[in-house]
């Protein structure tokens, strides 16, 4: 079994000042001949490859943070970090680094970094100027301390010196004790100075100071100091919010006190960064990078601790799916997972992958299948958010789960059908949830993310499954809300649904998804359209008073025609399915609007080269269309029709001539082979100066 003490994650800081996870492995310190010195080596636990090879330089500043982190810079703009699984392993490597550099392992930083731009000037200063002497920590000296802290922020060297001074002799804790005194005395001047001091200390950007300031016994005093911004007439009430308004709910009791403390700390520090501290200026924007790192590594640790606590997560899942669980409790459980998933989005891809795989193994999709079908709107909304995280993470994982579900006689229990039903039954007048779910369904049925080489049959298998078990659920509102009178000699379209805005929006969403299917599913959707006579039912919606819905119906037909598939063309011709489109065009009159333009564009597209549809339109509808003269579209269709008719006549004449030649052959015994030109070459051949010789064979 591997030594977990030496198990680490390797991080590098990218250009956006975010930590990138470079992999997990085991660290060792050994002499490397090529580097001529003791070096840190990290080999990947997956395949033994080398993740890190870094010589311990005598002049590099290494920092130990949060008991399990070692951070350093190897070159300008290249920061590295090792995050240890156990404190003991971090201590061992830290002692080795300090041994190489000849430093005391009790220190949190091995060197005092010096800014190169100031190094020469720094060396010219008198020896005494290398030290920052702090005033005594007394009420009367707060203004002096505030001036000192503010003055060093522009100098990297002086910031480092001040940070070292503040870390000695418990100075920060003494300052925070003065805060309590000032507040008891209502000493506003002193409180304003403490605001400047604490804000300035945060901008020193030192993890060792953060460890003190964000500890349980100090962090609320830090928040208190930051309430007294001199620019405000009245202080903010951040502590009141954190202690009374913001309540920490344990859906399942967290027995690990370290985990509970870490959650509290992370929430409060995030609150300080996002809410309390003002947006940093350009000058200050890099001052809080260590604070961002502090929060990031805390979150990584929290996710890891929760993932490893299988008993906790198993109990959460058990209560979530238990029918006996009270509604209020279930709502809290679902919201916990929603926050848990949202929390994971801050992690690097590798961490996020491990997180979602853990949830999948514990049965998150089975749980969602149950809770998404419940009546509680809040539970369903939170479950939808969780489902969206899972689909975004891995559509293939969701598809695999769906296809492995036991095939029940009632298709409604399938996860995708539960999702479709929730989309259809969205009670929001604006259909916000339905739009979100439609986007998720579109991702799941998109062949573009079904092309993984490891599973080439995924596309075929899933689409067959979807069209067999789910498509009828998706199209049910469309088929239920439209009828046609097939007994009439002419197509009579009727609208039998409540033609209100919400229903129209829902049908538009369904049509948008079906249009996507026409573009991307070819065979499956074509079979479904033919079997259900779906286009005829969709074109009923051309009569809707909602123009956007009529446009959706037209767009569906346009995508079908855009496939240039003769099976589709014959289906349209046989069903006289242009009639509702032409009726809408004529009813629109001479109004120049989006509907008019979309219909004209449809016929312009057909005019290009779809001969069967051109002939059908002219033969059946030209009398109704010939009066339209504000565009040349229909005269152009007529011209194409006549041109094609002439070509067919010429072909017929040549066929007759050929048959006469054959008859002559029977009478004379000589075959006359006429070399007839193709249609496209006729004009070109007529212009040739010498006629083409006709080869003949004599018997």
XYZ file of C-alpha atoms in Angstrom, residues 214-491:
278
model
C -8.992 33.524 9.959
C -8.732 31.253 12.974
C -11.927 30.643 14.940
C -10.986 33.022 17.760
C -9.949 35.906 15.464
C -12.025 35.920 12.277
C -15.118 37.641 13.703
C -12.922 40.427 15.105
C -11.369 40.805 11.640
C -14.892 41.104 10.174
C -15.716 43.601 12.924
C -12.738 45.819 12.063
C -13.810 45.826 8.417
C -17.260 47.130 9.386
C -15.822 50.534 10.319
C -14.923 51.956 6.920
C -14.188 55.677 7.464
C -16.027 56.447 4.221
C -19.319 55.215 5.702
C -21.581 57.278 7.924
C -22.737 54.167 9.778
C -20.809 50.902 10.136
C -21.985 47.831 8.274
C -23.447 44.899 10.196
C -21.486 42.022 8.697
C -21.106 40.140 11.983
C -24.835 40.256 12.568
C -25.410 38.757 9.126
C -22.818 36.005 9.622
C -24.027 35.012 13.104
C -27.794 35.519 12.865
C -28.974 35.706 9.253
C -26.646 33.181 7.622
C -27.521 29.849 9.209
C -25.430 26.723 8.782
C -27.732 23.747 8.246
C -26.449 20.232 8.673
C -28.804 18.059 6.638
C -26.951 15.097 8.116
C -24.855 15.749 11.252
C -21.183 16.275 10.343
C -19.204 14.394 12.937
C -15.796 15.555 11.680
C -15.113 18.746 13.658
C -12.223 19.669 11.330
C -14.539 19.512 8.316
C -17.178 21.623 10.045
C -14.581 24.212 11.031
C -13.203 24.296 7.484
C -16.687 24.896 6.034
C -17.353 27.770 8.436
C -13.960 29.305 7.761
C -14.281 29.075 3.987
C -17.733 30.665 3.979
C -16.572 33.564 6.133
C -13.364 34.176 4.192
C -15.306 34.056 0.911
C -17.709 36.594 2.415
C -14.781 38.849 3.316
C -13.402 38.659 -0.211
C -16.687 39.005 -2.115
C -18.770 41.281 0.111
C -16.666 43.209 2.591
C -13.485 44.122 0.750
C -13.935 46.809 -1.915
C -13.109 45.947 -5.496
C -9.305 46.282 -5.688
C -7.826 48.967 -7.895
C -5.380 48.189 -10.708
C -2.600 48.857 -8.222
C -4.083 46.438 -5.703
C -5.386 43.689 -7.995
C -2.551 41.235 -7.240
C -2.521 41.936 -3.508
C -5.193 39.342 -2.760
C -3.883 36.424 -4.845
C -2.917 34.505 -1.713
C -6.395 35.062 -0.285
C -7.866 33.551 -3.463
C -5.472 30.607 -3.134
C -6.406 30.212 0.529
C -10.099 29.861 -0.413
C -9.320 27.588 -3.358
C -7.307 25.077 -1.353
C -9.891 25.128 1.418
C -12.559 24.162 -1.104
C -10.424 21.381 -2.525
C -9.949 20.034 0.986
C -13.674 20.233 1.822
C -14.682 18.383 -1.351
C -12.021 15.735 -0.702
C -13.132 15.243 2.898
C -16.786 14.901 1.909
C -15.962 12.508 -0.940
C -13.962 10.298 1.396
C -16.768 10.204 3.973
C -18.876 7.561 2.234
C -20.987 7.025 5.348
C -22.111 10.660 5.275
C -22.956 10.739 1.557
C -24.645 7.327 1.668
C -26.885 8.525 4.493
C -27.761 11.677 2.534
C -28.787 9.606 -0.502
C -30.769 7.185 1.642
C -32.833 9.957 3.226
C -33.233 11.777 -0.083
C -34.951 8.795 -1.722
C -36.826 7.526 1.348
C -40.590 8.040 0.927
C -40.883 8.551 4.688
C -38.614 11.629 4.594
C -40.555 14.793 5.393
C -40.913 17.352 2.592
C -38.971 20.029 4.454
C -36.110 17.640 5.136
C -36.005 16.458 1.528
C -35.906 20.061 0.355
C -32.849 20.667 2.530
C -31.165 17.500 1.230
C -31.686 18.471 -2.407
C -30.463 22.005 -1.746
C -27.374 20.532 -0.085
C -26.514 18.605 -3.246
C -27.272 21.641 -5.374
C -24.825 23.745 -3.328
C -22.357 20.864 -3.318
C -22.431 20.721 -7.143
C -22.192 24.506 -7.448
C -19.244 24.398 -5.059
C -17.474 21.880 -7.294
C -17.525 24.263 -10.261
C -14.651 26.229 -8.724
C -12.439 23.140 -8.858
C -10.036 22.134 -11.591
C -11.268 19.546 -14.155
C -9.507 16.613 -12.486
C -11.024 17.402 -9.094
C -14.426 17.983 -10.636
C -14.291 14.677 -12.520
C -13.525 12.779 -9.326
C -16.354 14.597 -7.555
C -19.028 13.738 -10.114
C -17.827 10.148 -10.469
C -18.263 9.762 -6.712
C -21.825 11.078 -6.942
C -22.555 8.799 -9.903
C -21.258 5.736 -8.055
C -23.466 6.582 -5.084
C -26.553 6.741 -7.317
C -27.203 10.428 -7.910
C -29.107 9.802 -11.164
C -31.422 7.247 -9.563
C -32.120 9.732 -6.782
C -32.848 12.514 -9.292
C -35.261 10.242 -11.133
C -37.315 10.089 -7.944
C -37.116 13.696 -6.735
C -37.662 15.289 -10.156
C -41.055 13.615 -10.293
C -42.203 15.020 -6.949
C -44.819 17.727 -6.533
C -42.649 20.137 -4.522
C -41.633 22.909 -6.957
C -38.534 23.896 -4.967
C -37.319 20.306 -4.862
C -37.864 19.901 -8.606
C -36.091 23.173 -9.394
C -33.053 22.229 -7.280
C -33.008 18.730 -8.800
C -33.040 20.292 -12.279
C -29.977 22.358 -11.393
C -28.174 19.221 -10.181
C -29.171 17.407 -13.386
C -27.767 20.271 -15.453
C -24.401 19.971 -13.685
C -24.329 16.243 -14.471
C -25.254 16.700 -18.146
C -22.637 19.417 -18.519
C -20.058 17.160 -16.879
C -20.751 14.049 -18.956
C -23.715 13.580 -21.333
C -22.443 10.061 -22.030
C -22.691 9.117 -18.353
C -26.341 10.230 -18.280
C -27.118 8.426 -21.550
C -25.492 5.238 -20.283
C -27.577 5.346 -17.110
C -30.796 5.910 -19.054
C -30.180 2.980 -21.389
C -29.387 0.684 -18.476
C -32.652 1.440 -16.708
C -35.047 -1.510 -16.480
C -37.574 -1.169 -19.273
C -40.818 -0.622 -17.368
C -44.208 -1.011 -18.989
C -44.811 2.616 -18.068
C -42.331 4.710 -20.010
C -43.068 7.721 -17.787
C -40.697 6.428 -15.088
C -37.630 6.733 -17.334
C -35.357 9.622 -16.323
C -35.486 11.396 -19.694
C -39.270 11.108 -19.760
C -39.407 12.567 -16.268
C -37.334 15.477 -17.577
C -39.613 15.895 -20.612
C -42.740 15.841 -18.436
C -41.257 18.473 -16.147
C -40.512 20.629 -19.193
C -44.087 20.228 -20.456
C -45.642 20.887 -17.040
C -43.572 23.962 -16.161
C -45.903 26.312 -14.298
C -43.712 29.375 -14.824
C -45.535 31.746 -17.237
C -42.195 32.534 -18.864
C -41.225 28.811 -18.990
C -37.768 29.502 -17.544
C -37.403 25.941 -16.286
C -38.700 24.488 -19.559
C -36.105 26.428 -21.552
C -33.343 25.095 -19.280
C -34.586 21.504 -19.611
C -34.939 21.821 -23.393
C -31.282 22.833 -23.552
C -30.309 19.772 -21.505
C -32.350 17.454 -23.735
C -30.714 18.987 -26.780
C -27.282 18.253 -25.307
C -28.256 14.644 -24.592
C -29.547 13.960 -28.131
C -26.757 15.853 -29.908
C -24.714 13.369 -32.007
C -21.729 15.736 -31.842
C -20.981 14.580 -28.297
C -21.653 10.908 -29.075
C -18.505 10.405 -31.126
C -16.192 9.016 -28.451
C -13.933 6.436 -30.144
C -14.240 4.107 -27.159
C -17.970 3.694 -27.744
C -18.808 3.958 -31.427
C -22.238 2.378 -30.988
C -23.459 5.016 -28.515
C -25.108 7.148 -31.188
C -27.051 4.298 -32.787
C -28.093 2.700 -29.506
C -29.147 5.877 -27.756
C -31.085 7.363 -30.674
C -32.924 4.070 -31.167
C -33.767 4.113 -27.464
C -34.859 7.761 -27.534
C -37.169 7.384 -30.520
C -38.666 4.170 -29.145
C -39.334 5.267 -25.567
C -39.161 9.075 -25.388
C -40.143 10.768 -28.637
C -43.851 10.068 -28.164
C -43.693 11.783 -24.761
C -41.973 14.838 -26.286
C -44.471 15.212 -29.128
C -47.580 14.393 -27.059
C -48.579 18.066 -26.498
C -48.108 18.780 -30.189
C -50.182 15.812 -31.317
C -52.834 16.450 -28.654
C -53.232 20.115 -29.552
C -53.510 19.814 -33.331
C -55.979 17.964 -35.553
C -56.837 17.885 -39.215
C -59.896 16.784 -41.111
C -58.653 13.995 -43.353
C -62.133 13.316 -44.723
C -62.278 16.659 -46.499
C -61.121 16.766 -50.108
C -59.090 19.819 -49.305
C -56.901 19.976 -46.229
